Short mmCIF file of C-alpha atoms and ligand atoms in Angstrom, two decimals:
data_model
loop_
_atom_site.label_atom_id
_atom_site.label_comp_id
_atom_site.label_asym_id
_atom_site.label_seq_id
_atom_site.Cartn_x
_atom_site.Cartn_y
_atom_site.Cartn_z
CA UNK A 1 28.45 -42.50 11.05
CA UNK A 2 24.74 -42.67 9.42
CA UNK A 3 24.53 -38.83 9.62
CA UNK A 4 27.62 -38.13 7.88
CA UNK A 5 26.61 -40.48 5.41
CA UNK A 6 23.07 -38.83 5.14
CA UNK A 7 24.74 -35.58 5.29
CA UNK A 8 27.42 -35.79 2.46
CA UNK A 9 24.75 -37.21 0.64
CA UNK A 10 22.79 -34.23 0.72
CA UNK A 11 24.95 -32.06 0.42
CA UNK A 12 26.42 -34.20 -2.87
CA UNK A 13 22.80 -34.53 -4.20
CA UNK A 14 22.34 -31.79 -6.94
CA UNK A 15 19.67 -29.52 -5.49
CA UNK A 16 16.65 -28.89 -8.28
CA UNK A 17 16.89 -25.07 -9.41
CA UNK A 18 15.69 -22.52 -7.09
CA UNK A 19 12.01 -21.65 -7.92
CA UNK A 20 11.08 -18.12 -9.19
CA UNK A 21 8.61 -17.47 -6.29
CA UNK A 22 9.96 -19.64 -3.40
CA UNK A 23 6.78 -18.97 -1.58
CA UNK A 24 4.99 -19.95 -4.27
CA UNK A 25 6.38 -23.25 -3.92
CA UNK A 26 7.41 -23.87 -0.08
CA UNK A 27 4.17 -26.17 0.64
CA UNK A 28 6.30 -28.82 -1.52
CA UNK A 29 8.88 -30.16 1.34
CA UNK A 30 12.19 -30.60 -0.26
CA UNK A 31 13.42 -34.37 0.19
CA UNK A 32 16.98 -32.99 0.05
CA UNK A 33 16.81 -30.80 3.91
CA UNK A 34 14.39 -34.10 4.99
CA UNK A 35 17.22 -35.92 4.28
CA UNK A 36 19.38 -33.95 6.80
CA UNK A 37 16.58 -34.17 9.65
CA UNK A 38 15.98 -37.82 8.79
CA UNK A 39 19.55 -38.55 9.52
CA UNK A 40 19.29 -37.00 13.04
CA UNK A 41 16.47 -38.56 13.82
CA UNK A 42 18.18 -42.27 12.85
CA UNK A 43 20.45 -41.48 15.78
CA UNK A 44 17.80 -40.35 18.11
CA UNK A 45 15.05 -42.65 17.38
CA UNK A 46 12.62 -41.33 20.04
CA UNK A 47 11.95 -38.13 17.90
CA UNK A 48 9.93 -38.52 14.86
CA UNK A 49 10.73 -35.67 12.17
CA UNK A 50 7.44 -33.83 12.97
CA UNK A 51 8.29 -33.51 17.10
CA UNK A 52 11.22 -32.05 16.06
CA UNK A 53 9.86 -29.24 13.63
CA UNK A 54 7.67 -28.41 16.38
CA UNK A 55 10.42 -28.02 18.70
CA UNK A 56 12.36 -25.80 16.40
CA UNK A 57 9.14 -23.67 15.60
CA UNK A 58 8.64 -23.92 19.36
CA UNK A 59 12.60 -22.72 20.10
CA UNK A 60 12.76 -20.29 17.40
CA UNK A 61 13.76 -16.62 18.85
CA UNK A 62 11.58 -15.30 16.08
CA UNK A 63 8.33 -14.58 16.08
CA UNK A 64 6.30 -17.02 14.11
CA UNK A 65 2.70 -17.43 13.02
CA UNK A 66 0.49 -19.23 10.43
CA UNK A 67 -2.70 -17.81 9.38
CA UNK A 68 -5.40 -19.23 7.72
CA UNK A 69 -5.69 -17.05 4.40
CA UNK A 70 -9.03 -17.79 3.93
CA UNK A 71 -10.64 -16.65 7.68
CA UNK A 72 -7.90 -14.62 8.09
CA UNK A 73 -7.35 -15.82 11.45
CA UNK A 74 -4.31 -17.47 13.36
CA UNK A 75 -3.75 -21.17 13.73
CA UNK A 76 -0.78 -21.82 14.81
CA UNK A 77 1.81 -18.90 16.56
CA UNK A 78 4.91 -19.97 18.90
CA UNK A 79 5.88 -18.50 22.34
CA UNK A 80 8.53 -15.98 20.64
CA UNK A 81 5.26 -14.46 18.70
CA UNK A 82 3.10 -14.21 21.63
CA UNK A 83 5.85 -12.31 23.83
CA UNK A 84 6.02 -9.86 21.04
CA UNK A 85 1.74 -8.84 21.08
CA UNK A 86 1.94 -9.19 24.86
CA UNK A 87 -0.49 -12.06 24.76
CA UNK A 88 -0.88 -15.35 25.72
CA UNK A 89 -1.48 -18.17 22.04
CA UNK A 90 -4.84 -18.81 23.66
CA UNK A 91 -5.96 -15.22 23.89
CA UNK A 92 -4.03 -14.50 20.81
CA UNK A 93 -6.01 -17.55 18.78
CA UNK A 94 -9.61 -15.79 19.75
CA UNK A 95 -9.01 -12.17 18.24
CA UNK A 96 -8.93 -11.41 14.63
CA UNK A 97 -5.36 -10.54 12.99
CA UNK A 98 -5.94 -6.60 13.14
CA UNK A 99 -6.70 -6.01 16.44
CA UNK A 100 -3.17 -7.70 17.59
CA UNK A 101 -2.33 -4.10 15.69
CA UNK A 102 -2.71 -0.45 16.54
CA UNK A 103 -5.19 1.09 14.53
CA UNK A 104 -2.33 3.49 12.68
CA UNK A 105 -0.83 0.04 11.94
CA UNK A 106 -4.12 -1.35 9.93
CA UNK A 107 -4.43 -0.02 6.27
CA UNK A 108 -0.16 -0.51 5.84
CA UNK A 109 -0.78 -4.12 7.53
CA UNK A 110 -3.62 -4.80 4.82
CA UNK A 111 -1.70 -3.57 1.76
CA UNK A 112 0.94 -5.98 3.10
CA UNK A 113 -0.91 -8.80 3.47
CA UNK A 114 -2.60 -8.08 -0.13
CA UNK A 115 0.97 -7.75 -1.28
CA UNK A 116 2.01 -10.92 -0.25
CA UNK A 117 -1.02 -13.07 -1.66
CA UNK A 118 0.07 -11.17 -4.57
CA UNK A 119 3.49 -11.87 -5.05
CA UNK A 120 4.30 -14.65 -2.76
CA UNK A 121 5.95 -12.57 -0.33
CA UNK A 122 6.24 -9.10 1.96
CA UNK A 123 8.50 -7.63 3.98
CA UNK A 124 7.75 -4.55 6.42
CA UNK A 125 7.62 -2.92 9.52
CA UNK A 126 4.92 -2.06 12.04
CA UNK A 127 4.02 -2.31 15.71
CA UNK A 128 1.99 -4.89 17.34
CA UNK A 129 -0.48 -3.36 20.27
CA UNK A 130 -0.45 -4.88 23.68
CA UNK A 131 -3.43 -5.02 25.81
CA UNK A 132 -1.64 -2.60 27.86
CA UNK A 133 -1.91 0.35 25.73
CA UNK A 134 1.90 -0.25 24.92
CA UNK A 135 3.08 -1.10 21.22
CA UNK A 136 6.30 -3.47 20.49
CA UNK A 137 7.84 -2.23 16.74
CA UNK A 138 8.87 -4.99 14.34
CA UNK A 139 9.64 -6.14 11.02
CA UNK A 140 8.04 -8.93 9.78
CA UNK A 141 8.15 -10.96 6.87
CA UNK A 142 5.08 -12.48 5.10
CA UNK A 143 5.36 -15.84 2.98
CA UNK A 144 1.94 -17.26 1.51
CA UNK A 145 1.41 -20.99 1.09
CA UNK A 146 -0.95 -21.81 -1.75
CA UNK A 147 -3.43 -24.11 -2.27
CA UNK A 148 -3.83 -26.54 -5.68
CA UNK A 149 -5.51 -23.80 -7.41
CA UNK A 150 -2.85 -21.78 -6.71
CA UNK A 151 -5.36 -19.32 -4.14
CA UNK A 152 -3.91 -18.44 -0.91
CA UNK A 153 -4.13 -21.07 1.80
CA UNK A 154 -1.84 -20.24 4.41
CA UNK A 155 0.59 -17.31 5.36
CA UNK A 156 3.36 -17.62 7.63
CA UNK A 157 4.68 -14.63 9.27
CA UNK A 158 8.16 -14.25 10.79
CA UNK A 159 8.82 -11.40 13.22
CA UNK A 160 11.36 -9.50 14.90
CA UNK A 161 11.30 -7.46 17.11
CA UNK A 162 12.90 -3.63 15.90
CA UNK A 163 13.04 -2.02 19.70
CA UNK A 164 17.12 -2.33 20.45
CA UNK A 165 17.74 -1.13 16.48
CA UNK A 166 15.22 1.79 16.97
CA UNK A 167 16.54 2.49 20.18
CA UNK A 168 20.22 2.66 18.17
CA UNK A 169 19.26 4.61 15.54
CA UNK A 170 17.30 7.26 17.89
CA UNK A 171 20.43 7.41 19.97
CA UNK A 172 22.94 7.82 16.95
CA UNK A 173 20.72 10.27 15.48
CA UNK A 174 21.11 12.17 18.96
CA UNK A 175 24.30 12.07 19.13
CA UNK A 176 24.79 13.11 15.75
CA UNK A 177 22.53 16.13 16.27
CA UNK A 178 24.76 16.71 18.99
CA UNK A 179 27.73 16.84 16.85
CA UNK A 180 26.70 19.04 14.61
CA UNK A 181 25.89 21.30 17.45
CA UNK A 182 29.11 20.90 18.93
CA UNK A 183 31.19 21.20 15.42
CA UNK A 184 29.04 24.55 14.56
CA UNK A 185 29.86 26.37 17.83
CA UNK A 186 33.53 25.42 18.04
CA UNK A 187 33.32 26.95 14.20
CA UNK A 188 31.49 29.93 15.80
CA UNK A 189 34.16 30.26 18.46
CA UNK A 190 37.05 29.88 15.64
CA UNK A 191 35.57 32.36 13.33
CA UNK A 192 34.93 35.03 16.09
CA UNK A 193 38.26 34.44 17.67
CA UNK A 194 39.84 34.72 14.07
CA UNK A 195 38.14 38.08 13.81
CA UNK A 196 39.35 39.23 16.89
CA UNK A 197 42.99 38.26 16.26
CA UNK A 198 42.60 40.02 12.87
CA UNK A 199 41.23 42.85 14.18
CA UNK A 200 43.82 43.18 16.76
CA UNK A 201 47.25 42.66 14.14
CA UNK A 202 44.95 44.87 11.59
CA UNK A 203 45.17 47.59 14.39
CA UNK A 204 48.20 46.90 15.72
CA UNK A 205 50.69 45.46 12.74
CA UNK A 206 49.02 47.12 10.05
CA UNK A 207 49.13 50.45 11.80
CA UNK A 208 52.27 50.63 13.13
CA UNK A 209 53.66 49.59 9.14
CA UNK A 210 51.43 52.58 8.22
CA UNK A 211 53.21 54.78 10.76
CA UNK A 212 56.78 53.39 9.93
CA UNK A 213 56.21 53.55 5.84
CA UNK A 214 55.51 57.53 6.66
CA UNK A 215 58.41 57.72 9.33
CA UNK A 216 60.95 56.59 6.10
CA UNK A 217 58.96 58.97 3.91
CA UNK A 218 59.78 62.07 6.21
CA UNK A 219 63.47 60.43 6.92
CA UNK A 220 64.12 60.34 2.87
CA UNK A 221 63.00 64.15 2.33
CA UNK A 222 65.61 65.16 5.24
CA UNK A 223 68.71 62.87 4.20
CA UNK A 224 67.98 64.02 0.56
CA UNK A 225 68.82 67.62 2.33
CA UNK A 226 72.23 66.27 3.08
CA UNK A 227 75.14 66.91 1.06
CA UNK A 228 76.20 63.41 0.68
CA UNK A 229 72.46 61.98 0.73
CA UNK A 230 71.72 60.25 -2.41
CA UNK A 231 73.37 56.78 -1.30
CA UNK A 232 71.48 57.30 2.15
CA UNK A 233 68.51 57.77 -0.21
CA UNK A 234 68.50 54.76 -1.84
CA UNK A 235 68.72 52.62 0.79
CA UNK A 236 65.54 54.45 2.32
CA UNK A 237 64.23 53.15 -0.72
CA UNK A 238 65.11 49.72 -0.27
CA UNK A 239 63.45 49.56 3.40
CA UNK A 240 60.16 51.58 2.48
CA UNK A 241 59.55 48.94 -0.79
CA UNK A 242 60.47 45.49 1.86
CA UNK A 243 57.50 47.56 4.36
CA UNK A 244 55.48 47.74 1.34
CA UNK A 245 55.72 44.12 0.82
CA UNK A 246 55.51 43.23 4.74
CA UNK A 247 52.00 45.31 4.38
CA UNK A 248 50.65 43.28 1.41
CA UNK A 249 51.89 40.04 2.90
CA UNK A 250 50.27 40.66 6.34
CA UNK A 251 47.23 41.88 4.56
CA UNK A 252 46.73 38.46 2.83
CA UNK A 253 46.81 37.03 5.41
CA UNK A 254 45.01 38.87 7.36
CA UNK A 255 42.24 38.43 4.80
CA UNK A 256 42.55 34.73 5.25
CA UNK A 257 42.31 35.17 8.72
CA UNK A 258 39.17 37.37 8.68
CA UNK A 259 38.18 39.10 5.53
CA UNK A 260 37.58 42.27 6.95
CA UNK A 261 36.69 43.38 3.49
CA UNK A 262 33.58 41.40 3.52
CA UNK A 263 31.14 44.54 5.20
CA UNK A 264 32.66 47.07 2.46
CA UNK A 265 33.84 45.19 -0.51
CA UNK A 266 30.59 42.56 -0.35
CA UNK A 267 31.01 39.21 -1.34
CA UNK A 268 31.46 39.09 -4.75
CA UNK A 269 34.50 41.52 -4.85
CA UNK A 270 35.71 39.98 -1.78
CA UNK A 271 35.45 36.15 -4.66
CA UNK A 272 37.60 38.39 -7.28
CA UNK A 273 40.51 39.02 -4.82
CA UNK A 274 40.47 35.82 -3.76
CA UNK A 275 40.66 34.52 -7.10
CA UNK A 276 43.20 36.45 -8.21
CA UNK A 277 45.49 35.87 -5.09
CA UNK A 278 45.30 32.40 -5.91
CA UNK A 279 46.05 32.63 -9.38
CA UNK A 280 49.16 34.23 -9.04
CA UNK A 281 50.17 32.01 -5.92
CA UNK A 282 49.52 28.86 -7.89
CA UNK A 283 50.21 30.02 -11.31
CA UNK A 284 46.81 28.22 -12.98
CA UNK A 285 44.54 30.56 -14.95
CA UNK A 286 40.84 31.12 -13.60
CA UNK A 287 38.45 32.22 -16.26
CA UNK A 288 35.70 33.94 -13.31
CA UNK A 289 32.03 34.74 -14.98
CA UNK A 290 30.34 36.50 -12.12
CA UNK A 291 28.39 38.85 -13.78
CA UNK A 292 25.39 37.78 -11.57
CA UNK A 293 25.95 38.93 -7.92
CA UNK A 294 22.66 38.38 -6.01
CA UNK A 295 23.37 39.55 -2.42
CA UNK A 296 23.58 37.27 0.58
CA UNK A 297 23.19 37.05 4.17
CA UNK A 298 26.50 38.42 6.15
CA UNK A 299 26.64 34.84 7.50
CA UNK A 300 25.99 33.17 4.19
CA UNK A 301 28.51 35.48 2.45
CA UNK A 302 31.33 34.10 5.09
CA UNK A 303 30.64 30.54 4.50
CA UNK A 304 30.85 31.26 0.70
CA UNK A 305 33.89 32.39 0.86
CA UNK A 306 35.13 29.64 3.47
CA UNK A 307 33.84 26.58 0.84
CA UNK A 308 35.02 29.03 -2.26
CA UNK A 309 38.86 29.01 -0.05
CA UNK A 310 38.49 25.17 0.48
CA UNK A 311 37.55 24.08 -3.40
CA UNK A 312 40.61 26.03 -4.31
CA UNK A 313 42.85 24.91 -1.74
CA UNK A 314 42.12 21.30 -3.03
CA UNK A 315 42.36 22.46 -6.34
CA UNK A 316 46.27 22.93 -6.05
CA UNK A 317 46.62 20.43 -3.39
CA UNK A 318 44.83 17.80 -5.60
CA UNK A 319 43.64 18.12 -8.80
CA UNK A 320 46.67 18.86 -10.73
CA UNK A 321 44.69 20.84 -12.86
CA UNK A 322 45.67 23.65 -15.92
CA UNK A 323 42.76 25.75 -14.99
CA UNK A 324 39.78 26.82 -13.13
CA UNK A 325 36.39 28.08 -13.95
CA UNK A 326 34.24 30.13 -11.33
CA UNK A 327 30.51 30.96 -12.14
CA UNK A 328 28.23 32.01 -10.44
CA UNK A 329 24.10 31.80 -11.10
CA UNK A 330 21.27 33.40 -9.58
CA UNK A 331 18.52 31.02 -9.00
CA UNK A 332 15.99 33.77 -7.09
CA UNK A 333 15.86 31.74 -4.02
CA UNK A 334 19.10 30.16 -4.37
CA UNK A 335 22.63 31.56 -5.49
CA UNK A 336 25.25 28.79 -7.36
CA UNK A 337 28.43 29.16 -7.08
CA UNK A 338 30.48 26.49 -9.41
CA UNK A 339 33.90 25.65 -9.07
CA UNK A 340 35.42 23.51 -11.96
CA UNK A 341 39.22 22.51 -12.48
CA UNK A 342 40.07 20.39 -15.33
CA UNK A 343 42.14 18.02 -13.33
CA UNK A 344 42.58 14.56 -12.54
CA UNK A 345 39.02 14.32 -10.92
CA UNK A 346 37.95 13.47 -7.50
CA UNK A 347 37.54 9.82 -6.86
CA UNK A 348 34.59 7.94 -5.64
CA UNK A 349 35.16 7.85 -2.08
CA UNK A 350 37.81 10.36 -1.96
CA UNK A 351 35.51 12.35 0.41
CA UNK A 352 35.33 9.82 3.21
CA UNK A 353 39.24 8.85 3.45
CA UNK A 354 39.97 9.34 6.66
CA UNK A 355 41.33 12.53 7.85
CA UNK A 356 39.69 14.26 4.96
CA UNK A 357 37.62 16.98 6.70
CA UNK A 358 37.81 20.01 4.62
CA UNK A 359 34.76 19.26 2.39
CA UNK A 360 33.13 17.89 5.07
CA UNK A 361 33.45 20.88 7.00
CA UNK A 362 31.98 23.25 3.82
CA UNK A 363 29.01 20.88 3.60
CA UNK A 364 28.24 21.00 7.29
CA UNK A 365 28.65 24.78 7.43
CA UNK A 366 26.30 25.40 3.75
CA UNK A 367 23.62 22.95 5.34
CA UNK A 368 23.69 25.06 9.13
CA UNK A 369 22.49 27.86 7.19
CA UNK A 370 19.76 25.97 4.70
CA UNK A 371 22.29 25.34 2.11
CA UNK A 372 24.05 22.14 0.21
CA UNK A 373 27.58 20.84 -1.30
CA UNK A 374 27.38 18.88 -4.52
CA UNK A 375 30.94 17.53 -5.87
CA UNK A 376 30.99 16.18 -8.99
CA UNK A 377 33.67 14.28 -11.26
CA UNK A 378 33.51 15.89 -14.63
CA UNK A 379 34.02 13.63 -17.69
CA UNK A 380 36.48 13.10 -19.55
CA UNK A 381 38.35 14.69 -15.96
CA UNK A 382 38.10 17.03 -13.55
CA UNK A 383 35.95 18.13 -10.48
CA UNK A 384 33.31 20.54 -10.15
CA UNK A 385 32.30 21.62 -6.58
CA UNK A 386 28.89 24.04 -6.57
CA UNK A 387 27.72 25.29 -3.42
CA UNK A 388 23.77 26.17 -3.51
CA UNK A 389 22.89 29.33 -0.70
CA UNK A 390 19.76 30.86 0.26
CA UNK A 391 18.75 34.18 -0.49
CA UNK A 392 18.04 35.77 2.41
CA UNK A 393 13.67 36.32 2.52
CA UNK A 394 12.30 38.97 1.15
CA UNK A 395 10.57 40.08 4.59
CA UNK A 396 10.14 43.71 4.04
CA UNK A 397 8.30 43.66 0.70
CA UNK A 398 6.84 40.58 1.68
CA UNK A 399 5.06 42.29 4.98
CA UNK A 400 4.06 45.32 2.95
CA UNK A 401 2.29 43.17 0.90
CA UNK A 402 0.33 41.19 3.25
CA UNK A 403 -0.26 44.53 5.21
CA UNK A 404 -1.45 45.97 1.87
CA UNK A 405 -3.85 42.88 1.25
CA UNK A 406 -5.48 43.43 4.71
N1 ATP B 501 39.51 19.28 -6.99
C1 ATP B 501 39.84 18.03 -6.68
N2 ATP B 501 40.44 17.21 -7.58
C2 ATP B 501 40.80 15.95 -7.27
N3 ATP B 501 40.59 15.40 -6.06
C3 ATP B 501 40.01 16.14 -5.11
C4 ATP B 501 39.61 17.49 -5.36
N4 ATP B 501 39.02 17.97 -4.23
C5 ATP B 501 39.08 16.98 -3.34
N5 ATP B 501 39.67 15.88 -3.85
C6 ATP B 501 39.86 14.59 -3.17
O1 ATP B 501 38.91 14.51 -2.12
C7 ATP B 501 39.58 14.30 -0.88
C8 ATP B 501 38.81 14.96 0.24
O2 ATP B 501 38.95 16.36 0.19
P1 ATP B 501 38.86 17.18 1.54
O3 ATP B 501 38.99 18.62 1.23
O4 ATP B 501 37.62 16.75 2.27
O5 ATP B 501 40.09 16.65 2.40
P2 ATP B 501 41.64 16.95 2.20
O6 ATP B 501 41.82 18.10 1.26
O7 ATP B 501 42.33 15.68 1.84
O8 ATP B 501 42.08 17.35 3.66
P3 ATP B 501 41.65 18.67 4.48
O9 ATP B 501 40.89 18.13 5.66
O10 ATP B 501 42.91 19.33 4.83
O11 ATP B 501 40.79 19.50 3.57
C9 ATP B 501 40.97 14.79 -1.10
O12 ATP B 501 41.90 14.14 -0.26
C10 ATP B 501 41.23 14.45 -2.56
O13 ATP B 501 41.63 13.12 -2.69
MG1 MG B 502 40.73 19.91 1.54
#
């Protein structure tokens, strides 16, 4: 009953204002959390308040240790702190501060410390060296108790140790290297299987449309010999102009399977027709200024193309936009190419709904091959999405050079 009492009361007690540096000012015990242990120790009169901060600092699964600021040596650490430097508190209590750290570890450790007396307060990682040879990685945080005069008198160090988290972070980091690895050679295996398929209809389809196209040609010259051939004529007509639209069709999409056209056309042809095609599909203007056309790696060339497909696809699939500008900008080592619609803008987070891999898929692809993604939302609306590519090296002129300078 007492400790509820004590409790509420506590609790109900209006707390003074939180200092500016709590550090600063955590020598001065606050009556109102005394008032909590007080209460348990009314109920339990064989512990005394002090037996029972000693058992908590004794319990604690943190590392914790006092130093005296002035001989900058430990007084006081608790079992939790000597597991972590491998030690036992008597060995630990004869060594000076550094040495429980690796060499590497002693300038950052220093700055720390002078940090702390500074400001009340540090946080940071490091490792602590065991006897062994071994090191244990934590993060510790540094409060400094000050004397009357307001110098430095004691700091109290809390640590933790970092080895499980490390261990998580290494092993994510794996496994997302892993990923990536994985993700880039099933898009190696899709793009070369999409060539082969395109090179296969392209042979097949495209040349047997060829054949038939000239098959109606030489059909039409031979009814028109007929006496009664015009009608028969006209109808030839109508079947070579639906093969001329099979061809163009297949040829699209042919081109979105594989653009052949790449190797003959080069890239920045290879942008126009896609540009256009998507104009007229969609129906929204694109005002294109590509008058500068660096040239780019085969491989970079395809991923262009693939991000330049993917910003336009999401143009008419979301931006509801009235138009589109293309640029592109030669940087020397880098080529831009922007892509900006005037629509209703993408949304913070719009990239990581889930399900939405398109743009993740460009920015994975641009950064295999030393490039990067940017999206923007443009004010008052709108998107812009600019894909930054490396120019392939310079080798050749570059050798011939150094060979020269020999
Ligand atoms: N030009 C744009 N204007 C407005 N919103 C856009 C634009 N581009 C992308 N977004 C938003 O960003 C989201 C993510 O685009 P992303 O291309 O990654 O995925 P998606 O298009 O939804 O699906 P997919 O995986 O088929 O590409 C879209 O769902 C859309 O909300
Ligand atoms: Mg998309």
């Amino acid at each position: 009953v007492e400790l509820d009492v004590d409790m509420r009361a506590s609790r109900d007690r209006p707390r003074t204002a939180a200092p500016a540096n709590p550090a600063a000012d955590a020598d001065a015990f606050d009556a109102n959390d005394l008032a909590v242990v007080a209460g348990i120790v009314r109920m339990e009169p064989a512990l005394d308040p002090l037996s029972l901060l000693a058992a908590a600092f004794r319990n604690s699964a943190y590392g914790i240790a006092i130093a005296d600021a002035r001989t900058n040596t430990l007084v006081a650490v608790n079992p939790a702190y000597a597991a972590l430097s491998g030690r036992t508190a008597e060995e630990i209590g004869r060594i000076p501060i550094t040495e429980l750290y690796p060499p590497s570890e002693r300038d950052a450790l220093m700055e720390n410390i002078e940090l702390a007396d500074r400001v009340g307060a540090s946080h940071f990682e490091s490792r602590l060296a065991h006897p062994d040879g071994s090191t244990e990685p934590v993060e510790a945080d540094v409060r400094v108790l000050r004397d009357a005069a307001g110098a430095p008198r004691y700091r109290i160090a809390t640590l933790r140790s970092t080895r499980r988290r490390l261990d998580t972070e290494r092993r994510l980091a794996e496994a997302t290297h892993r990923l990536r690895a994985l993700a880039q050679r099933l898009e190696d295996v899709q793009e070369s299987e999409r060539k082969r398929m395109a090179t296969a209809l392209h042979e097949g389809l495209m040349q047997s449309l060829a054949g038939l196209n000239l098959g109606l040609e030489t059909l039409k010259q031979r009814v028109a010999e007929l006496p009664a051939g015009a009608p028969l004529c006209a109808h030839v007509d109508e079947l070579q102009a639906t093969v001329r639209a099979t061809t163009l069709a297949t040829r699209t999409a042919l081109d979105g399977l594989h653009p052949a056209g790449l190797k003959h056309l080069g890239l920045w042809t290879m942008i126009e027709h896609v540009l256009a095609r998507w104009s007229d599909g969609t129906g929204v203007p694109v005002v294109a200024d590509l008058r500068e056309r660096p040239t780019l790696a085969e491989d970079a060339s395809l991923v262009a193309l693939r991000a330049l497909q993917e910003a336009l696809t999401n143009v008419g699939r979301h931006a509801h936009a009235t138009r589109v500008r293309v640029a592109s900008r030669d940087e020397g080592r880098l080529v831009e190419l922007t892509i900006e619609d005037d629509g209703i803008g993408i949304a913070p987070g719009d990239r990581d709904k889930p399900g939405a891999l398109g743009l993740l898929g460009v920015s994975e692809r641009l950064r295999s091959i030393g490039g990067e993604l940017e999206v923007d939302r443009l004010r008052p609306h709108g998107t812009r999405v600019t894909l930054r590519l490396q120019r392939p090296r310079a080798t050749a002129t570059h050798r011939l050079r150094t060979t020269r300078e020999r």
